[in-house]
Coordinates of C-alpha atoms (C1' of nucleotides) in Angstrom, one line a residue:
Chain W
M27 CA -23.4 37.3 -8.7
S28 CA -25.1 35.4 -11.5
T29 CA -23.0 33.2 -13.7
E30 CA -25.4 34.1 -16.6
T31 CA -23.6 34.3 -19.8
T32 CA -24.2 37.2 -22.1
N33 CA -24.2 37.2 -25.9
K34 CA -20.9 39.0 -25.7
S35 CA -19.2 36.4 -23.6
I36 CA -20.5 33.7 -25.9
G37 CA -18.7 35.5 -28.6
I38 CA -15.5 35.4 -26.6
V39 CA -15.8 31.7 -26.0
K40 CA -16.4 31.0 -29.7
D41 CA -13.3 32.9 -30.5
V42 CA -11.3 30.9 -27.9
F43 CA -12.8 27.7 -29.4
A44 CA -12.0 28.8 -32.9
K45 CA -8.5 29.5 -32.0
Y46 CA -8.2 26.1 -30.3
L47 CA -9.6 24.3 -33.3
E48 CA -7.2 26.1 -35.6
E49 CA -4.2 25.3 -33.5
R50 CA -5.0 21.6 -33.5
G51 CA -5.9 21.5 -37.2
H52 CA -9.5 20.7 -36.4
R53 CA -12.2 22.0 -38.7
K54 CA -14.5 24.8 -37.7
T55 CA -17.9 23.2 -38.4
P56 CA -21.2 24.9 -37.8
E57 CA -22.3 22.0 -35.6
R58 CA -19.4 22.6 -33.2
F59 CA -20.2 26.3 -32.8
A60 CA -23.9 25.6 -32.4
I61 CA -23.1 23.2 -29.6
V62 CA -20.8 25.7 -27.8
E63 CA -23.5 28.3 -28.2
E64 CA -26.1 26.1 -26.7
I65 CA -23.8 25.1 -23.8
Y66 CA -22.9 28.7 -23.0
S67 CA -26.5 29.9 -23.0
T68 CA -27.1 27.3 -20.3
D69 CA -26.5 28.0 -16.6
E70 CA -27.3 24.6 -15.3
H71 CA -25.4 21.3 -15.3
F72 CA -26.6 19.4 -18.3
N73 CA -26.3 16.0 -19.9
V74 CA -25.9 14.9 -23.6
D75 CA -29.5 14.0 -24.0
W76 CA -30.8 17.2 -22.6
L77 CA -28.5 19.1 -25.0
Y78 CA -29.6 17.0 -27.9
L79 CA -33.3 17.5 -27.2
K80 CA -32.9 21.3 -26.5
M81 CA -31.2 21.7 -29.9
K82 CA -33.7 19.5 -31.6
E83 CA -36.5 21.7 -30.1
K84 CA -34.9 24.7 -31.8
N85 CA -34.9 22.7 -35.0
Y86 CA -31.1 22.5 -35.0
R87 CA -30.2 19.1 -36.3
V88 CA -27.2 17.5 -34.6
S89 CA -26.6 13.8 -33.9
R90 CA -25.8 12.6 -30.4
A91 CA -22.5 11.3 -31.9
T92 CA -21.5 14.8 -32.9
I93 CA -22.4 16.2 -29.5
Y94 CA -20.2 13.5 -27.8
N95 CA -17.4 14.3 -30.2
T96 CA -17.6 18.0 -29.7
I97 CA -17.8 17.8 -25.9
E98 CA -14.7 15.7 -26.0
I99 CA -12.9 18.6 -27.8
L100 CA -14.4 21.1 -25.4
L101 CA -13.1 19.1 -22.4
A102 CA -9.6 19.1 -23.9
A103 CA -9.9 22.8 -24.5
K104 CA -11.0 23.3 -20.9
L105 CA -14.2 25.0 -22.1
V106 CA -16.4 22.4 -20.4
R107 CA -16.1 20.4 -17.2
K108 CA -17.3 16.9 -16.9
H109 CA -18.9 15.3 -13.8
Q110 CA -19.9 11.8 -12.9
F111 CA -22.3 12.7 -10.2
G112 CA -24.5 9.7 -9.3
E113 CA -23.5 6.1 -9.7
G114 CA -24.2 4.6 -13.2
L115 CA -26.0 7.8 -14.2
Q116 CA -25.2 9.9 -17.2
A117 CA -22.3 12.2 -17.2
L118 CA -23.2 15.8 -16.4
Y119 CA -21.3 18.8 -17.9
E120 CA -21.0 22.5 -17.2
K121 CA -19.4 25.3 -19.1
S122 CA -16.2 26.4 -17.4
Y123 CA -14.6 29.3 -19.2
F124 CA -15.7 32.1 -16.9
A125 CA -16.2 30.0 -13.9
K126 CA -14.2 30.3 -10.8
Q127 CA -12.8 26.9 -9.6
H128 CA -15.4 25.4 -7.4
D129 CA -16.7 22.1 -6.0
H130 CA -20.2 20.8 -5.4
I131 CA -22.6 19.7 -2.8
L132 CA -25.4 17.4 -4.1
M133 CA -28.6 17.6 -2.2
L134 CA -29.9 14.0 -1.8
D135 CA -33.5 15.0 -1.3
S136 CA -34.0 17.7 -3.9
G137 CA -31.3 16.9 -6.4
E138 CA -30.2 20.5 -6.2
V139 CA -26.5 21.2 -6.8
I140 CA -24.8 23.8 -4.6
E141 CA -21.4 25.2 -5.7
F142 CA -18.8 26.3 -3.1
C143 CA -15.2 27.4 -3.0
D144 CA -12.9 26.6 -0.1
P145 CA -9.2 27.5 -0.1
R146 CA -8.4 24.6 2.2
I147 CA -8.7 22.2 -0.8
Q148 CA -5.8 24.0 -2.4
A149 CA -4.0 23.7 0.9
I150 CA -4.6 19.9 1.0
K151 CA -3.4 19.6 -2.6
S152 CA -0.2 21.4 -1.8
S153 CA 0.4 19.2 1.2
L154 CA -0.1 16.1 -0.8
E155 CA 2.3 17.3 -3.5
E156 CA 5.0 17.9 -0.9
I157 CA 4.4 14.7 1.1
F158 CA 4.3 12.3 -1.9
N159 CA 6.5 14.3 -4.3
I160 CA 3.8 14.5 -7.0
K161 CA 2.1 17.0 -9.2
V162 CA -1.7 17.1 -8.7
E163 CA -3.3 17.8 -12.1
S164 CA -6.9 17.9 -11.0
H165 CA -9.3 16.7 -8.4
S166 CA -13.0 15.9 -8.0
L167 CA -14.8 16.6 -4.7
Y168 CA -18.5 16.0 -4.0
F169 CA -20.3 16.3 -0.7
Y170 CA -23.7 14.5 -0.5
A171 CA -26.0 16.1 2.0
R172 CA -29.6 16.7 3.2
K173 CA -31.3 19.8 4.4
N174 CA -31.6 20.1 8.2
D175 CA -35.1 19.9 9.5
Chain G
M11 CA 1.0 -0.8 9.0
S12 CA -0.4 -3.2 6.5
T13 CA -4.1 -3.4 6.0
E14 CA -3.7 -7.1 5.4
T15 CA -6.7 -9.0 6.7
T16 CA -6.1 -12.1 8.8
N17 CA -8.3 -15.2 8.9
K18 CA -9.4 -14.1 12.3
S19 CA -10.6 -10.7 11.1
I20 CA -12.4 -12.3 8.2
G21 CA -14.3 -14.3 10.8
I22 CA -15.2 -11.1 12.6
V23 CA -16.5 -9.6 9.3
K24 CA -18.5 -12.7 8.5
D25 CA -20.1 -12.4 12.0
V26 CA -21.0 -8.8 11.4
F27 CA -22.4 -9.7 8.0
A28 CA -24.4 -12.6 9.4
K29 CA -25.9 -10.3 12.1
Y30 CA -26.7 -7.7 9.5
L31 CA -28.4 -10.3 7.2
E32 CA -30.4 -11.6 10.2
E33 CA -31.6 -8.2 11.3
R34 CA -32.8 -7.5 7.8
G35 CA -34.4 -10.8 7.3
H36 CA -32.1 -11.7 4.5
R37 CA -30.9 -15.3 4.0
K38 CA -27.4 -16.4 4.9
T39 CA -26.5 -18.1 1.7
P40 CA -23.1 -19.7 1.1
E41 CA -22.6 -17.5 -2.0
R42 CA -22.8 -14.4 0.1
F43 CA -20.2 -15.6 2.6
A44 CA -17.9 -16.8 -0.1
I45 CA -18.0 -13.3 -1.7
V46 CA -17.3 -11.6 1.6
E47 CA -14.4 -14.0 2.2
E48 CA -13.0 -13.3 -1.2
I49 CA -13.3 -9.5 -0.7
Y50 CA -11.7 -9.5 2.7
S51 CA -8.8 -11.6 1.6
T52 CA -8.0 -8.9 -1.0
D53 CA -6.1 -5.8 -0.1
E54 CA -6.5 -4.0 -3.4
H55 CA -9.4 -2.2 -5.0
F56 CA -11.2 -4.6 -7.2
N57 CA -14.1 -4.7 -9.7
V58 CA -16.9 -7.1 -10.2
D59 CA -15.3 -8.9 -13.1
W60 CA -12.0 -9.4 -11.3
L61 CA -13.9 -10.9 -8.3
Y62 CA -15.9 -13.1 -10.6
L63 CA -12.8 -14.4 -12.3
K64 CA -10.9 -14.9 -9.1
M65 CA -13.6 -17.0 -7.7
K66 CA -14.1 -18.9 -10.9
E67 CA -10.3 -19.7 -10.8
K68 CA -10.8 -21.3 -7.4
N69 CA -13.6 -23.3 -8.9
Y70 CA -16.2 -21.4 -6.8
R71 CA -19.2 -21.0 -9.0
V72 CA -21.0 -17.6 -8.6
S73 CA -22.8 -15.6 -11.2
R74 CA -22.1 -12.0 -11.8
A75 CA -25.7 -11.2 -10.9
T76 CA -25.1 -12.6 -7.4
I77 CA -21.9 -10.7 -7.0
Y78 CA -23.7 -7.5 -7.9
N79 CA -26.6 -8.3 -5.6
T80 CA -24.3 -9.2 -2.6
I81 CA -22.1 -6.1 -3.1
E82 CA -25.3 -4.1 -2.9
I83 CA -26.0 -5.5 0.5
L84 CA -22.4 -5.1 1.6
L85 CA -22.6 -1.4 0.7
A86 CA -25.7 -1.0 2.7
A87 CA -24.0 -2.8 5.6
K88 CA -21.0 -0.5 5.2
L89 CA -18.7 -3.5 4.8
V90 CA -17.7 -2.3 1.3
R91 CA -17.0 1.1 -0.2
K92 CA -17.8 1.8 -3.9
H93 CA -15.7 4.1 -6.1
Q94 CA -16.3 5.4 -9.6
F95 CA -12.7 6.3 -10.4
G96 CA -12.2 6.8 -14.1
E97 CA -14.9 8.1 -16.4
G98 CA -17.3 5.5 -17.8
L99 CA -15.1 2.8 -16.3
Q100 CA -16.2 0.0 -14.1
A101 CA -17.0 0.7 -10.5
L102 CA -14.2 -0.3 -8.1
Y103 CA -14.8 -1.5 -4.6
E104 CA -12.8 -2.0 -1.4
K105 CA -13.4 -3.6 1.9
S106 CA -14.1 -1.1 4.6
Y107 CA -14.7 -2.7 7.9
F108 CA -11.3 -2.2 9.5
A109 CA -10.3 0.7 7.4
K110 CA -9.8 4.2 8.7
Q111 CA -11.8 6.9 6.8
H112 CA -9.5 7.9 3.9
D113 CA -9.5 9.5 0.5
H114 CA -7.5 8.7 -2.7
I115 CA -4.9 9.9 -5.0
L116 CA -4.9 8.3 -8.5
M117 CA -1.6 8.2 -10.2
L118 CA -2.3 9.0 -13.9
D119 CA 1.0 7.4 -15.1
S120 CA 1.1 4.1 -13.2
G121 CA -2.6 3.6 -12.2
E122 CA -1.4 3.3 -8.6
V123 CA -3.8 4.4 -5.9
I124 CA -2.5 6.2 -2.9
E125 CA -4.6 6.5 0.3
F126 CA -4.4 9.5 2.6
C127 CA -6.1 11.1 5.5
D128 CA -6.4 14.8 6.1
P129 CA -8.4 16.3 8.9
R130 CA -9.1 19.5 6.9
I131 CA -11.7 17.6 4.9
Q132 CA -13.7 17.1 8.1
A133 CA -13.2 20.8 8.8
I134 CA -14.5 21.8 5.4
K135 CA -17.5 19.5 5.9
S136 CA -18.3 21.2 9.2
S137 CA -18.1 24.6 7.6
L138 CA -20.4 23.6 4.8
E139 CA -22.9 22.2 7.3
E140 CA -23.0 25.4 9.2
I141 CA -23.0 27.7 6.2
F142 CA -25.8 26.0 4.3
N143 CA -27.6 24.5 7.2
I144 CA -27.3 20.9 5.9
K145 CA -26.2 17.5 7.1
V146 CA -23.4 16.1 5.0
E147 CA -23.9 12.3 4.8
S148 CA -20.9 11.4 2.7
H149 CA -18.3 12.7 0.3
S150 CA -16.1 11.6 -2.5
L151 CA -12.7 13.1 -3.1
Y152 CA -10.1 12.1 -5.6
F153 CA -6.9 13.8 -6.6
Y154 CA -5.4 13.0 -10.0
A155 CA -1.6 13.3 -10.1
R156 CA 1.7 12.4 -11.7
K157 CA 5.1 11.7 -10.2
N158 CA 7.5 14.5 -10.2
D159 CA 10.5 13.9 -12.4
Chain P
dT18 C1' -10.2 17.7 -54.6
dT19 C1' -9.6 15.5 -50.3
dC20 C1' -10.1 13.8 -46.0
dA21 C1' -12.0 15.3 -41.4
dT22 C1' -16.5 15.4 -39.8
dT23 C1' -21.3 14.2 -39.8
dG24 C1' -25.6 11.3 -39.1
dC25 C1' -27.4 7.1 -38.6
dA26 C1' -27.7 2.7 -36.8
dA27 C1' -25.4 -1.0 -35.0
dA28 C1' -22.2 -2.5 -31.5
dG29 C1' -20.0 -2.2 -26.8
dC30 C1' -19.9 -2.6 -22.1
dG31 C1' -21.0 -2.6 -17.4
dT32 C1' -25.0 -3.3 -14.9
dT33 C1' -29.9 -4.7 -14.1
dT34 C1' -33.8 -7.6 -14.8
dG35 C1' -37.0 -11.6 -15.7
dC36 C1' -37.7 -16.1 -14.8
dA37 C1' -37.4 -21.0 -13.9
dG38 C1' -35.1 -23.8 -10.7
dT39 C1' -33.0 -24.1 -6.1
dC40 C1' -32.4 -24.2 -1.2
dA41 C1' -32.3 -21.6 3.4
dC42 C1' -35.5 -21.3 6.9
Chain D
dG20 C1' -43.3 -26.2 2.0
dT21 C1' -42.5 -21.7 0.5
dG22 C1' -40.7 -17.7 -1.0
dA23 C1' -36.0 -15.4 -1.1
dC24 C1' -32.0 -16.3 -3.8
dT25 C1' -29.3 -18.0 -7.6
dG26 C1' -27.7 -18.5 -12.4
dC27 C1' -28.4 -17.7 -16.9
dA28 C1' -29.3 -15.0 -20.7
dA29 C1' -31.7 -11.3 -22.4
dA30 C1' -32.6 -6.4 -21.8
dC31 C1' -31.0 -1.7 -20.5
dG32 C1' -28.9 2.9 -21.0
dC33 C1' -25.2 5.5 -21.9
dT34 C1' -21.5 5.9 -25.0
dT35 C1' -18.6 4.5 -28.8
dT36 C1' -17.9 2.9 -33.4
dG37 C1' -18.3 1.8 -38.5
dC38 C1' -19.4 3.5 -42.6
dA39 C1' -21.3 6.0 -46.5
dA40 C1' -22.4 10.8 -47.5
dT41 C1' -21.1 15.5 -46.8
dG42 C1' -18.7 19.8 -46.8
dA43 C1' -14.6 22.8 -44.8
dA44 C1' -10.2 23.9 -46.4

DNA sequence: TTCATTGCAAAGCGTTTGCAGTCAC
DNA sequence: GTGACTGCAAACGCTTTGCAATGAA
């Protein structure tokens, strides 16, 4: 199944976002909705610069500062996930509203990103919570791999 | 069992490092050994700045550039592991020669780092290798958690 | 009207790089 | 002796910040 986002689902996300902004007393600026629109019409992982250039290309004027600011809000609203894939590289982001919880495999040769789900990760999480008497709020898991010959 | 490193084991690591440097045709400079010594007399995760200051405190003069350079070699030699814990924060490192393969839980309230081993991670890795026909070279796994009340 | 938000450019910050001097080999 | 290594400081690249101008409420 494709994760492609339809115009309809973009509308849903905008509604969720609008509600979130209202609840927090944040303003509903056109820039913020334009950024969400752009993010949700993208199926790939993206970085701030890519988003900035993509919007500029469409003659939509936003500053990088505003993109950073808006993404910060989207992270808090759980509408975007953040990744720190490589080592000093730029952060990568992905939309997350319709996405099933998943983790990633990073292909070292091609740079390709594979997503996968494995219930054993939840099982590990539960064990840890019990053993250490903690509440796990989130996790980050990446496998780095190469294609077999 | 403590992971505390004795003087004897520091000697072993230095030997391993010396052999590694020789094999690669790198020079055995006093700075490099001083850095290994410092790293292996530390049981915590550390960052470059911390290491720099700790050595300076002991009146051992090394530049940050040399620390970065040496750690790069130690990573290649598998004598040190690198972590990118927080989000844009500094990289953290830990000695790895005597350490059992382990992953980390990061306590969000106290900043404490808990290490754990779980065989299911290897199992997941094996599944992925089979499913996607790949060879997993490494992984990074962090759980972010809080203490239960 | 009012103050959160924006855009721009400057500042931050960890890390890398360039280069003259040094020292392991 | 010679070229890899070191230390310093300047450059880098991503991100954050300061501030005057703007516009959502």
